[in-house]
Amino acid sequence: MIKYPSGGIPQGRSYSPDGDKEIVKPLKHKKRGPGPEHVIQTQIIAMLSLNGCQVWRINVGRVPMKDGRFFSAGPERGFPDLCGYRKSDGKMFFIEVKTKTGKRRPAQEYFAKEIAADPVIYGVARSPEEALEIVQQGLNRTEDK
């Protein structure tokens, strides 16, 4: 079991179906630390920031509410992992980050097809160098390289 340095145990909170009673139980962690895609995202943000771009990581999440429904935060499914603009000309870009073997989900492919006709930069990047190439060359690459 995982424990915090203070000796506490990570806990998950949920609510009973009627929403009146909070249920607290220890969490079981399946992985520790950032996943490989998150590491690539962090590297891409650093690379683009150092090369004259403003970049944001797009966060998405679902949180259970007391009444049993879920609150969804963030953009709709398929929205790319990173977005930003080139400071030199204000050109907007969207980067979908994948590992070397990662594949886009159908919603991500749909987003790529919808944005293909728009005058923005889009691409799937598997490394910081590939993301920089996409942004600097102003590509709108809706298919995987």
mmCIF file of N, CA, C and O in Angstrom, residues 76-80 94-96 104-124 139-144:
data_model
loop_
_atom_site.group_PDB
_atom_site.id
_atom_site.type_symbol
_atom_site.label_atom_id
_atom_site.label_comp_id
_atom_site.label_asym_id
_atom_site.label_seq_id
_atom_site.Cartn_x
_atom_site.Cartn_y
_atom_site.Cartn_z
ATOM 1 N N GLU A 76 -14.435 19.156 -25.769
ATOM 2 C CA GLU A 76 -15.063 17.898 -26.147
ATOM 3 C C GLU A 76 -14.024 16.873 -26.575
ATOM 4 O O GLU A 76 -12.866 17.195 -26.822
ATOM 5 N N ARG A 77 -14.462 15.624 -26.685
ATOM 6 C CA ARG A 77 -13.568 14.529 -27.058
ATOM 7 C C ARG A 77 -12.909 14.805 -28.397
ATOM 8 O O ARG A 77 -13.525 15.361 -29.289
ATOM 9 N N GLY A 78 -11.667 14.389 -28.500
ATOM 10 C CA GLY A 78 -10.945 14.543 -29.751
ATOM 11 C C GLY A 78 -10.090 15.786 -29.844
ATOM 12 O O GLY A 78 -9.275 15.917 -30.751
ATOM 13 N N PHE A 79 -10.282 16.735 -28.916
ATOM 14 C CA PHE A 79 -9.495 17.967 -28.956
ATOM 15 C C PHE A 79 -8.030 17.618 -28.695
ATOM 16 O O PHE A 79 -7.729 16.809 -27.817
ATOM 17 N N PRO A 80 -7.081 18.210 -29.438
ATOM 18 C CA PRO A 80 -5.663 17.872 -29.279
ATOM 19 C C PRO A 80 -5.117 18.173 -27.886
ATOM 20 O O PRO A 80 -5.664 18.979 -27.135
ATOM 21 N N PHE A 94 -2.357 23.372 -33.258
ATOM 22 C CA PHE A 94 -2.896 22.287 -32.440
ATOM 23 C C PHE A 94 -1.997 21.074 -32.654
ATOM 24 O O PHE A 94 -1.734 20.690 -33.794
ATOM 25 N N ILE A 95 -1.532 20.475 -31.561
ATOM 26 C CA ILE A 95 -0.649 19.316 -31.642
ATOM 27 C C ILE A 95 -1.265 18.153 -30.870
ATOM 28 O O ILE A 95 -1.562 18.278 -29.681
ATOM 29 N N GLU A 96 -1.452 17.034 -31.554
ATOM 30 C CA GLU A 96 -1.880 15.788 -30.907
ATOM 31 C C GLU A 96 -0.603 15.023 -30.591
ATOM 32 O O GLU A 96 0.194 14.745 -31.478
ATOM 33 N N ARG A 104 -4.318 7.443 -32.927
ATOM 34 C CA ARG A 104 -5.406 8.364 -32.582
ATOM 35 C C ARG A 104 -6.725 7.609 -32.453
ATOM 36 O O ARG A 104 -6.984 6.654 -33.174
ATOM 37 N N ARG A 105 -7.547 8.090 -31.536
ATOM 38 C CA ARG A 105 -8.902 7.548 -31.379
ATOM 39 C C ARG A 105 -9.791 8.141 -32.475
ATOM 40 O O ARG A 105 -9.455 9.168 -33.073
ATOM 41 N N PRO A 106 -10.933 7.531 -32.754
ATOM 42 C CA PRO A 106 -11.824 8.055 -33.797
ATOM 43 C C PRO A 106 -12.196 9.526 -33.607
ATOM 44 O O PRO A 106 -12.255 10.273 -34.580
ATOM 45 N N ALA A 107 -12.421 9.959 -32.376
ATOM 46 C CA ALA A 107 -12.781 11.359 -32.127
ATOM 47 C C ALA A 107 -11.618 12.287 -32.494
ATOM 48 O O ALA A 107 -11.834 13.400 -32.975
ATOM 49 N N GLN A 108 -10.393 11.834 -32.300
ATOM 50 C CA GLN A 108 -9.223 12.639 -32.655
ATOM 51 C C GLN A 108 -9.067 12.710 -34.178
ATOM 52 O O GLN A 108 -8.717 13.755 -34.716
ATOM 53 N N GLU A 109 -9.348 11.620 -34.861
ATOM 54 C CA GLU A 109 -9.305 11.625 -36.329
ATOM 55 C C GLU A 109 -10.399 12.530 -36.882
ATOM 56 O O GLU A 109 -10.179 13.244 -37.864
ATOM 57 N N TYR A 110 -11.563 12.524 -36.254
ATOM 58 C CA TYR A 110 -12.663 13.391 -36.684
ATOM 59 C C TYR A 110 -12.271 14.861 -36.536
ATOM 60 O O TYR A 110 -12.511 15.673 -37.432
ATOM 61 N N PHE A 111 -11.660 15.213 -35.403
ATOM 62 C CA PHE A 111 -11.204 16.594 -35.198
ATOM 63 C C PHE A 111 -10.235 16.999 -36.311
ATOM 64 O O PHE A 111 -10.333 18.087 -36.866
ATOM 65 N N ALA A 112 -9.300 16.108 -36.650
ATOM 66 C CA ALA A 112 -8.311 16.406 -37.693
ATOM 67 C C ALA A 112 -8.991 16.660 -39.032
ATOM 68 O O ALA A 112 -8.620 17.586 -39.760
ATOM 69 N N LYS A 113 -9.990 15.870 -39.365
ATOM 70 C CA LYS A 113 -10.701 16.064 -40.640
ATOM 71 C C LYS A 113 -11.484 17.372 -40.643
ATOM 72 O O LYS A 113 -11.553 18.062 -41.656
ATOM 73 N N GLU A 114 -12.069 17.726 -39.517
ATOM 74 C CA GLU A 114 -12.848 18.966 -39.423
ATOM 75 C C GLU A 114 -11.962 20.203 -39.526
ATOM 76 O O GLU A 114 -12.356 21.206 -40.105
ATOM 77 N N ILE A 115 -10.765 20.134 -38.977
ATOM 78 C CA ILE A 115 -9.888 21.304 -38.955
ATOM 79 C C ILE A 115 -9.054 21.420 -40.232
ATOM 80 O O ILE A 115 -8.428 22.438 -40.485
ATOM 81 N N ALA A 116 -9.051 20.390 -41.067
ATOM 82 C CA ALA A 116 -8.203 20.361 -42.265
ATOM 83 C C ALA A 116 -8.432 21.555 -43.184
ATOM 84 O O ALA A 116 -7.497 22.048 -43.810
ATOM 85 N N ALA A 117 -9.661 22.045 -43.290
ATOM 86 C CA ALA A 117 -9.972 23.151 -44.205
ATOM 87 C C ALA A 117 -9.695 24.519 -43.587
ATOM 88 O O ALA A 117 -9.739 25.527 -44.286
ATOM 89 N N ASP A 118 -9.410 24.565 -42.301
ATOM 90 C CA ASP A 118 -9.195 25.838 -41.621
ATOM 91 C C ASP A 118 -7.733 26.283 -41.733
ATOM 92 O O ASP A 118 -6.828 25.451 -41.819
ATOM 93 N N PRO A 119 -7.484 27.586 -41.711
ATOM 94 C CA PRO A 119 -6.112 28.094 -41.863
ATOM 95 C C PRO A 119 -5.319 28.069 -40.559
ATOM 96 O O PRO A 119 -4.847 29.099 -40.073
ATOM 97 N N VAL A 120 -5.201 26.887 -39.965
ATOM 98 C CA VAL A 120 -4.440 26.722 -38.732
ATOM 99 C C VAL A 120 -3.409 25.614 -38.934
ATOM 100 O O VAL A 120 -3.452 24.887 -39.916
ATOM 101 N N ILE A 121 -2.515 25.504 -37.981
ATOM 102 C CA ILE A 121 -1.479 24.471 -38.016
ATOM 103 C C ILE A 121 -1.973 23.296 -37.174
ATOM 104 O O ILE A 121 -2.466 23.484 -36.067
ATOM 105 N N TYR A 122 -1.834 22.083 -37.722
ATOM 106 C CA TYR A 122 -2.253 20.889 -36.991
ATOM 107 C C TYR A 122 -1.316 19.738 -37.360
ATOM 108 O O TYR A 122 -0.893 19.607 -38.510
ATOM 109 N N GLY A 123 -1.038 18.896 -36.380
ATOM 110 C CA GLY A 123 -0.256 17.703 -36.671
ATOM 111 C C GLY A 123 -0.162 16.782 -35.480
ATOM 112 O O GLY A 123 -0.455 17.163 -34.345
ATOM 113 N N VAL A 124 0.229 15.541 -35.756
ATOM 114 C CA VAL A 124 0.480 14.541 -34.723
ATOM 115 C C VAL A 124 1.985 14.495 -34.513
ATOM 116 O O VAL A 124 2.742 14.288 -35.467
ATOM 117 N N LEU A 139 2.533 23.382 -40.985
ATOM 118 C CA LEU A 139 1.862 22.244 -41.614
ATOM 119 C C LEU A 139 0.427 22.090 -41.119
ATOM 120 O O LEU A 139 0.095 22.471 -40.009
ATOM 121 N N ASN A 140 -0.414 21.533 -41.948
ATOM 122 C CA ASN A 140 -1.751 21.102 -41.547
ATOM 123 C C ASN A 140 -1.821 19.645 -41.971
ATOM 124 O O ASN A 140 -2.434 19.293 -42.970
ATOM 125 N N ARG A 141 -1.138 18.826 -41.182
ATOM 126 C CA ARG A 141 -0.967 17.409 -41.505
ATOM 127 C C ARG A 141 -1.986 16.586 -40.725
ATOM 128 O O ARG A 141 -1.794 16.289 -39.548
ATOM 129 N N THR A 142 -3.082 16.236 -41.372
ATOM 130 C CA THR A 142 -4.159 15.538 -40.692
ATOM 131 C C THR A 142 -3.949 14.032 -40.641
ATOM 132 O O THR A 142 -4.641 13.332 -39.921
ATOM 133 N N GLU A 143 -2.989 13.519 -41.420
ATOM 134 C CA GLU A 143 -2.667 12.102 -41.385
ATOM 135 C C GLU A 143 -1.382 11.904 -40.601
ATOM 136 O O GLU A 143 -0.522 12.773 -40.589
ATOM 137 N N ASP A 144 -1.221 10.744 -39.990
ATOM 138 C CA ASP A 144 0.027 10.436 -39.287
ATOM 139 C C ASP A 144 1.157 10.369 -40.311
ATOM 140 O O ASP A 144 0.965 9.920 -41.434
#
